[in-house]
Coordinates of C-alpha atoms in Angstrom, one line a residue:
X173 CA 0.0 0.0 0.0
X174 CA 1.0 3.4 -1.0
X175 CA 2.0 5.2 2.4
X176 CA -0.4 7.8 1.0
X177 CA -3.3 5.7 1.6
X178 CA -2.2 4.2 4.8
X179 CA -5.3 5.7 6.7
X180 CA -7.6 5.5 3.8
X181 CA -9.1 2.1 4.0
X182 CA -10.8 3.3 7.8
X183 CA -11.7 5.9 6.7
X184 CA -13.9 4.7 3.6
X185 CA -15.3 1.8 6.3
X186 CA -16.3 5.0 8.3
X187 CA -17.6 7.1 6.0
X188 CA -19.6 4.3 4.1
X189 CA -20.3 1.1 5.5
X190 CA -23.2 2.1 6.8
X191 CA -24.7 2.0 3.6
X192 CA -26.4 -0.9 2.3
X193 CA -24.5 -3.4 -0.5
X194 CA -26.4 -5.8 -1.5
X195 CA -25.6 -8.4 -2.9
X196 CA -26.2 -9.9 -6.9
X197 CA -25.2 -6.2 -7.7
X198 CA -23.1 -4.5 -10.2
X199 CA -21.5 -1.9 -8.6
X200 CA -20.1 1.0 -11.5
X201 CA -17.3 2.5 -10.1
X202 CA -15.7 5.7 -10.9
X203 CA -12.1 5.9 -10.8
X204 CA -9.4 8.2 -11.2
X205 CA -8.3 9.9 -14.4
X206 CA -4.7 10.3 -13.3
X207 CA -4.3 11.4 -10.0
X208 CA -4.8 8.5 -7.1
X209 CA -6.0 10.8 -4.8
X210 CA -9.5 11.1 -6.4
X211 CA -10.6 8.1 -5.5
X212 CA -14.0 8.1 -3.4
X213 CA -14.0 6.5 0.4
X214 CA -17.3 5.0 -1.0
X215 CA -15.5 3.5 -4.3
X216 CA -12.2 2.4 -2.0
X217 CA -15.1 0.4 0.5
X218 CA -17.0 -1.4 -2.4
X219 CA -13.7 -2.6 -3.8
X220 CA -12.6 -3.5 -0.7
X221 CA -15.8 -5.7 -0.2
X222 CA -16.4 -6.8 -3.9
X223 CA -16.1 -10.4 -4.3
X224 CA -15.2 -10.0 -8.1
X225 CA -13.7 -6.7 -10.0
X226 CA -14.1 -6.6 -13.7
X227 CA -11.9 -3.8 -15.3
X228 CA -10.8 -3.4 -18.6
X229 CA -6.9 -4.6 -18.0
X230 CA -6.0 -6.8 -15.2
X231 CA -2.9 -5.6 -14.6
X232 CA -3.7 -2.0 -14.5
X233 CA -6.5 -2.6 -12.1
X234 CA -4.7 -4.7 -9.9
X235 CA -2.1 -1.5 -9.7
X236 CA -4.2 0.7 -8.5
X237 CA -6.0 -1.5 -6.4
X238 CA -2.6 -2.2 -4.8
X239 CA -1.9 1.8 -4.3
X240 CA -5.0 1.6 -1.7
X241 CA -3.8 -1.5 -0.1
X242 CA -6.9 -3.6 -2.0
X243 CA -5.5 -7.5 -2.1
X244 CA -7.3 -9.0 -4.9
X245 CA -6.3 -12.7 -6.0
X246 CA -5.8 -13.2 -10.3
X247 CA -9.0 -15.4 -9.8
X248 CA -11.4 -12.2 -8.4
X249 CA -10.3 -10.2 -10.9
X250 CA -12.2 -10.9 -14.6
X251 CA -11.3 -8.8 -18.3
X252 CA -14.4 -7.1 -19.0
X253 CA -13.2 -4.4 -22.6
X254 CA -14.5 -3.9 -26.0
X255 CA -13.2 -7.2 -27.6
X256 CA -14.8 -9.4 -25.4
X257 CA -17.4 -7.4 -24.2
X258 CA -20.5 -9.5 -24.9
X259 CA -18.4 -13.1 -23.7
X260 CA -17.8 -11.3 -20.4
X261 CA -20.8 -9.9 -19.9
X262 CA -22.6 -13.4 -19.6
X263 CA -19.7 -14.3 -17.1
X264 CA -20.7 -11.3 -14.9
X265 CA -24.3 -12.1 -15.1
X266 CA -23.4 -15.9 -13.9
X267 CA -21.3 -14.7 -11.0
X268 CA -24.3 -11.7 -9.8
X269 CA -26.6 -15.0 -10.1
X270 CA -24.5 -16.9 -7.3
X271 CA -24.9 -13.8 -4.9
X272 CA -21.5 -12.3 -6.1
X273 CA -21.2 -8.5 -5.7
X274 CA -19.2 -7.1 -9.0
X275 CA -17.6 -3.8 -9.6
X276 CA -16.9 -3.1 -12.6
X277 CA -14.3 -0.5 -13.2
X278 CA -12.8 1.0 -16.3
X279 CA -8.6 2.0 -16.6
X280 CA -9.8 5.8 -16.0
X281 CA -13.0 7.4 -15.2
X282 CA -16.2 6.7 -15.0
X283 CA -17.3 3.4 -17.0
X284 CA -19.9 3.3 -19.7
X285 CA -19.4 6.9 -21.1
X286 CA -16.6 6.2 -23.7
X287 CA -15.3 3.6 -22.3
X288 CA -16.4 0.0 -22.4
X289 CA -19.8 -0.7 -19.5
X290 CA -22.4 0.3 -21.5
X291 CA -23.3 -3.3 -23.4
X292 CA -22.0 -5.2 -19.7
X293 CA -25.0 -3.0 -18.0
X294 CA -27.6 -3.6 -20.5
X295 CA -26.9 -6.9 -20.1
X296 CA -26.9 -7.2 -16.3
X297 CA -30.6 -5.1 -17.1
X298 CA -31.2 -7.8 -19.2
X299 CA -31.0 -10.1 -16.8
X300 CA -33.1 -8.5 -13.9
X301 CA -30.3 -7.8 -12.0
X302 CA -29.3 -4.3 -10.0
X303 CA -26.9 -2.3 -11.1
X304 CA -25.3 0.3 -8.5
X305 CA -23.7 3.5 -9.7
X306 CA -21.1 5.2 -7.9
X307 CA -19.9 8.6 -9.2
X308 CA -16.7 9.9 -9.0
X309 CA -14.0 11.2 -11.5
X310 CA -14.9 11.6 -14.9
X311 CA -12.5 14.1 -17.7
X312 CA -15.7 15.0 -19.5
X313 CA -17.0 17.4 -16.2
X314 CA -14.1 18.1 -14.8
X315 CA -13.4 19.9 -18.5
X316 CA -16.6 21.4 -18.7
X317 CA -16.1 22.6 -15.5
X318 CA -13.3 25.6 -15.3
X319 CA -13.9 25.6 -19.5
X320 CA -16.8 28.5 -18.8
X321 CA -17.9 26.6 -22.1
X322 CA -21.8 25.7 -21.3
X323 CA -24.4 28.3 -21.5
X324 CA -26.8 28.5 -18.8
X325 CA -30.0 29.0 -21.0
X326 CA -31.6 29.3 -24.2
X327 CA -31.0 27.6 -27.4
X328 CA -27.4 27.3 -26.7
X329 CA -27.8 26.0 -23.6
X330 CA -26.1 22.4 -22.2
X331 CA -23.8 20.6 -24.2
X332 CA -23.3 17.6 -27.0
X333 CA -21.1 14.6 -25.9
X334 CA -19.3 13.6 -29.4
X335 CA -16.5 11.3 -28.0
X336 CA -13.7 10.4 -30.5
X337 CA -14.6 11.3 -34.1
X338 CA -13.7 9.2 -37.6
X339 CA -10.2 8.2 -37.5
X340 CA -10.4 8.4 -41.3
X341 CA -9.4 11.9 -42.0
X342 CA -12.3 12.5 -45.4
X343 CA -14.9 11.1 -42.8
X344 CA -13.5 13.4 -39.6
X345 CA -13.6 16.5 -42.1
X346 CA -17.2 15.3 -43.0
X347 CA -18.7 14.9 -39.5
X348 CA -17.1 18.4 -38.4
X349 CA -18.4 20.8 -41.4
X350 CA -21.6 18.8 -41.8
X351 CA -22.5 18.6 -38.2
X352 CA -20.6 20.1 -35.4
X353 CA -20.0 23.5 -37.6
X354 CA -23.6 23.8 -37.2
X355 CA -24.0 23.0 -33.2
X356 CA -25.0 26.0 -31.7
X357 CA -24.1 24.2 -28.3
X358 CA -21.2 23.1 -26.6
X359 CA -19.7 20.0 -28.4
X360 CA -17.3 17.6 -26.3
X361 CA -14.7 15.6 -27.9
X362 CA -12.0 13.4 -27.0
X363 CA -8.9 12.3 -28.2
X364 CA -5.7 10.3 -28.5
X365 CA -2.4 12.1 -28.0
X366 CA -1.4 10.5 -31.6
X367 CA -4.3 11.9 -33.4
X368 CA -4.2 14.9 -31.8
X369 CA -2.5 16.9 -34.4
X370 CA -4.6 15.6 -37.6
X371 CA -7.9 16.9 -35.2
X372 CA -6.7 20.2 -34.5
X373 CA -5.8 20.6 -38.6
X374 CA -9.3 19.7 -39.2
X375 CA -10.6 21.7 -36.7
X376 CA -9.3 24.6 -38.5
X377 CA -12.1 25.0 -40.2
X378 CA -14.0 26.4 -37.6
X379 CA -12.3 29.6 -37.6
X380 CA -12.4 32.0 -34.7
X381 CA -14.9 29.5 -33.0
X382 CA -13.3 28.9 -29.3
X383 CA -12.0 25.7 -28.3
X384 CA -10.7 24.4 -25.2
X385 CA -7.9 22.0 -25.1
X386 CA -7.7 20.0 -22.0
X387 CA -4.5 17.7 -21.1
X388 CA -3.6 15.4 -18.7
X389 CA -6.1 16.5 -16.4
X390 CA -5.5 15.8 -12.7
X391 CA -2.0 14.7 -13.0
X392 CA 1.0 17.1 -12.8
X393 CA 1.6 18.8 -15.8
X394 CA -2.2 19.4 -16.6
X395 CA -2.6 21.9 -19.0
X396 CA -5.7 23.7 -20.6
X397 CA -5.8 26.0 -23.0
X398 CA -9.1 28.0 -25.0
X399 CA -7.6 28.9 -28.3
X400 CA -9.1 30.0 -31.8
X401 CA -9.8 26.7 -33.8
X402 CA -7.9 28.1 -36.5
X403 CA -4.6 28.4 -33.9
X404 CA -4.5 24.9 -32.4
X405 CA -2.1 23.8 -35.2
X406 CA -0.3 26.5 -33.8
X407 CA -0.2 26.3 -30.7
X408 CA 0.1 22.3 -30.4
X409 CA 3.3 23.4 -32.6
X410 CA 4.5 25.7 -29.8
X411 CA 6.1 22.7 -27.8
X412 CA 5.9 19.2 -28.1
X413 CA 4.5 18.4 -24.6
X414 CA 1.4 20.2 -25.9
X415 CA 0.7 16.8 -27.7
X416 CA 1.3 14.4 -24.8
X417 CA -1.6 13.2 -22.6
X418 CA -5.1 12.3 -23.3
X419 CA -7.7 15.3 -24.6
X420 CA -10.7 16.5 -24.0
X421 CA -11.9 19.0 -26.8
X422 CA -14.8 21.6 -26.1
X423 CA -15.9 23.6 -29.1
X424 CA -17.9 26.6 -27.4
X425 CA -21.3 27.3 -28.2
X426 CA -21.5 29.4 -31.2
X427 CA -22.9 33.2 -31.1
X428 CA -26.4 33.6 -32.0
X429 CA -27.3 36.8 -33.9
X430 CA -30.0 39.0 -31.8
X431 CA -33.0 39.7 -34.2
X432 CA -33.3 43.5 -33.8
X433 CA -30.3 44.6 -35.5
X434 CA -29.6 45.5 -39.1
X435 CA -27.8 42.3 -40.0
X436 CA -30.9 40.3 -39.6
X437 CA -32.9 42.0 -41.7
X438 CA -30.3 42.5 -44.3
X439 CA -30.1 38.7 -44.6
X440 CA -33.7 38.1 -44.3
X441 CA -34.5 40.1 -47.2
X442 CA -31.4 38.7 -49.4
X443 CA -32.5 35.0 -48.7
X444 CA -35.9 35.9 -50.2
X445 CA -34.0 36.3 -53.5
X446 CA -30.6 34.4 -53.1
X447 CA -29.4 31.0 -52.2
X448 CA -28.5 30.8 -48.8
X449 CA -24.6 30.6 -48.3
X450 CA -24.5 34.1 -51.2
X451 CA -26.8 35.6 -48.9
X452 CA -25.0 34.8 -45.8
X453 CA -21.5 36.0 -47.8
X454 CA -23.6 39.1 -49.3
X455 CA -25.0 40.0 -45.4
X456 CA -21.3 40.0 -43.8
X457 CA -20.2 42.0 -46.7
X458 CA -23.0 44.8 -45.9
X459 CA -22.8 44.9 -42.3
X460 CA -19.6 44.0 -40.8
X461 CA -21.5 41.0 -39.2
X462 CA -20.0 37.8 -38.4
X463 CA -20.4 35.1 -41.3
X464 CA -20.3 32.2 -39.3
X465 CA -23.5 33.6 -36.7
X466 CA -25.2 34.8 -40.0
X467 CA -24.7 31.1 -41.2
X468 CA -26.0 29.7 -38.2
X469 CA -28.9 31.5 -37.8
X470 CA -30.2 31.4 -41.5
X471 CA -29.8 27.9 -41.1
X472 CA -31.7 27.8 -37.7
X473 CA -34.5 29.4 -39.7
X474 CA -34.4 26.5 -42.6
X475 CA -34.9 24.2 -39.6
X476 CA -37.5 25.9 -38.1
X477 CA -39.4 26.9 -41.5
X478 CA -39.1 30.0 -41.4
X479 CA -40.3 31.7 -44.9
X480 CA -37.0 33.6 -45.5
X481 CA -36.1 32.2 -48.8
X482 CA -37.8 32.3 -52.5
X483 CA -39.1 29.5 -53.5
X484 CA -37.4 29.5 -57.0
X485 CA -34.3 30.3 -55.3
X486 CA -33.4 27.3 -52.9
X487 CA -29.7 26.9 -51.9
X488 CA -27.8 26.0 -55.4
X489 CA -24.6 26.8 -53.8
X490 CA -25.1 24.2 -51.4

């Protein structure tokens, strides 16, 4: 046990064993994203009394379980990841039918969200057993949390949970300019250190849309940044530690045009006689106005059919 966590096994049996476990449970545990100090007493206590932990790597679990003084034998812990997913869930299910209680953890985090859980708890649904969540440290909130990304009301209010775009770099490009380019709300994406680069690039596209870059959270050299889309190349460029560490990406909401000002009308009146993206270009050309906010709003109005736009006109220009 780390000398650390010396004291911190009497403490979670104070603080939480109390509680009820019972048992035939799947207990989802939250666990730390980098820093072992995150841990909850009431996570450290139901490791401490599960009679089976499923993680995604064996070794890595039986790590950390070691920094908290947790003595788990090869045989209590079972591979529960996203090759073997469905195999492993039927295993769990068999050992919550004998009475077992199982927590399920993940190599970071909270399970289920992007990482493998989500198919192992619909199956222990399935089955008509009780699953048991117990929060804790996840990078997706504790981004959202100091990014001031989130608005608080309105259309642009709450956020989208993206996860890890296409690999492929035509089918990236694709899902940003078709879809996130036009998410008025805060988008949140993760990824690799290795792709890191090849998503800022793409990212680019965006323009002077704010995003926040958030590295290694918890651990020591933590770093977030909110940059210009267009400057991440840039300022990944700036050292190479900048590419290290896992990310979380948080595209800010984007403006929304009030509908009492000049700009507004401007571009209702040209969509009534042009397509929309020369009406948009025509708009920002007249009054200083932002194309991208024009953009989004003429195309909030297409959703909502709103009569801006001839009918003989359409959008030829895409």
């Amino acid at each position: 046990m780390s000398a650390s966590f010396a004291s911190a096994q009497g403490a979670a049996r104070e603080a939480a064993a109390a509680q009820h476990y019972p048992q035939g449970a799947l207990y989802v545990v939250a666990t730390p994203i980098g820093n072992l100090a995150d841990i909850t007493l009431r996570a450290m206590h139901v490791l401490l009394l599960a009679d089976t932990v499923a993680c995604e790597d064996t070794r890595h679990t039986q790590a950390l379980l070691r920094a908290y003084g947790i003595d788990k034998g090869a045989a209590q812990l079972l591979a529960v990841h996203q090759h073997n997913e469905a195999e492993a869930a039927h295993h769990v299910v068999q050992r919550l039918q004998q009475g077992q209680r199982v927590a399920y953890v993940s190599d970071a985090g909270t399970p289920g969200v992007s990482d493998p859980g989500a198919r192992l708890v619909a199956a222990v649904h399935a089955a008509g057993l009780r699953t048991v969540p117990l929060p804790g440290a996840s990078s997706i909130t504790t981004a959202l949390s100091v990014a001031g990304a989130v608005a608080h009301s309105g259309e642009q209010g709450g956020f989208v949970f993206a996860g890890f775009l296409p690999v492929k770099n035509a089918e990236r490009a694709a899902v940003i300019e078709q879809q996130l380019a036009h998410e008025a709300r805060c988008v949140v994406l993760l990824e690799a250190p290795h792709r890191i680069e090849e998503l800022a690039k793409a990212l680019g596209v965006l323009g002077q849309r704010p995003v926040t870059l958030a590295r290694e959270l918890t651990k020591q050299f933590e770093e977030i940044t909110t940059q210009p889309a267009e400057a991440l190349t840039a300022w990944l460029s700036g050292s190479p530690q900048r590419s290290r560490g896992e990310f979380v990406v948080l595209l800010h909401p984007t403006p929304v045009a009030s509908d009492d000002g000049d700009s507004l009308r401007v571009l209702r009146l040209l969509l009534q006689e042009l397509p929309l993206k020369t009406a948009v270009r025509v708009a920002a050309e007249i009054t200083g106005a932002s194309r991208n906010v024009l953009y989004d709003t003429a195309l909030q109005w297409k959703r909502d059919g709103a009569p801006t736009e001839a009918a003989a006109g359409g959008d030829a220009d895409g």
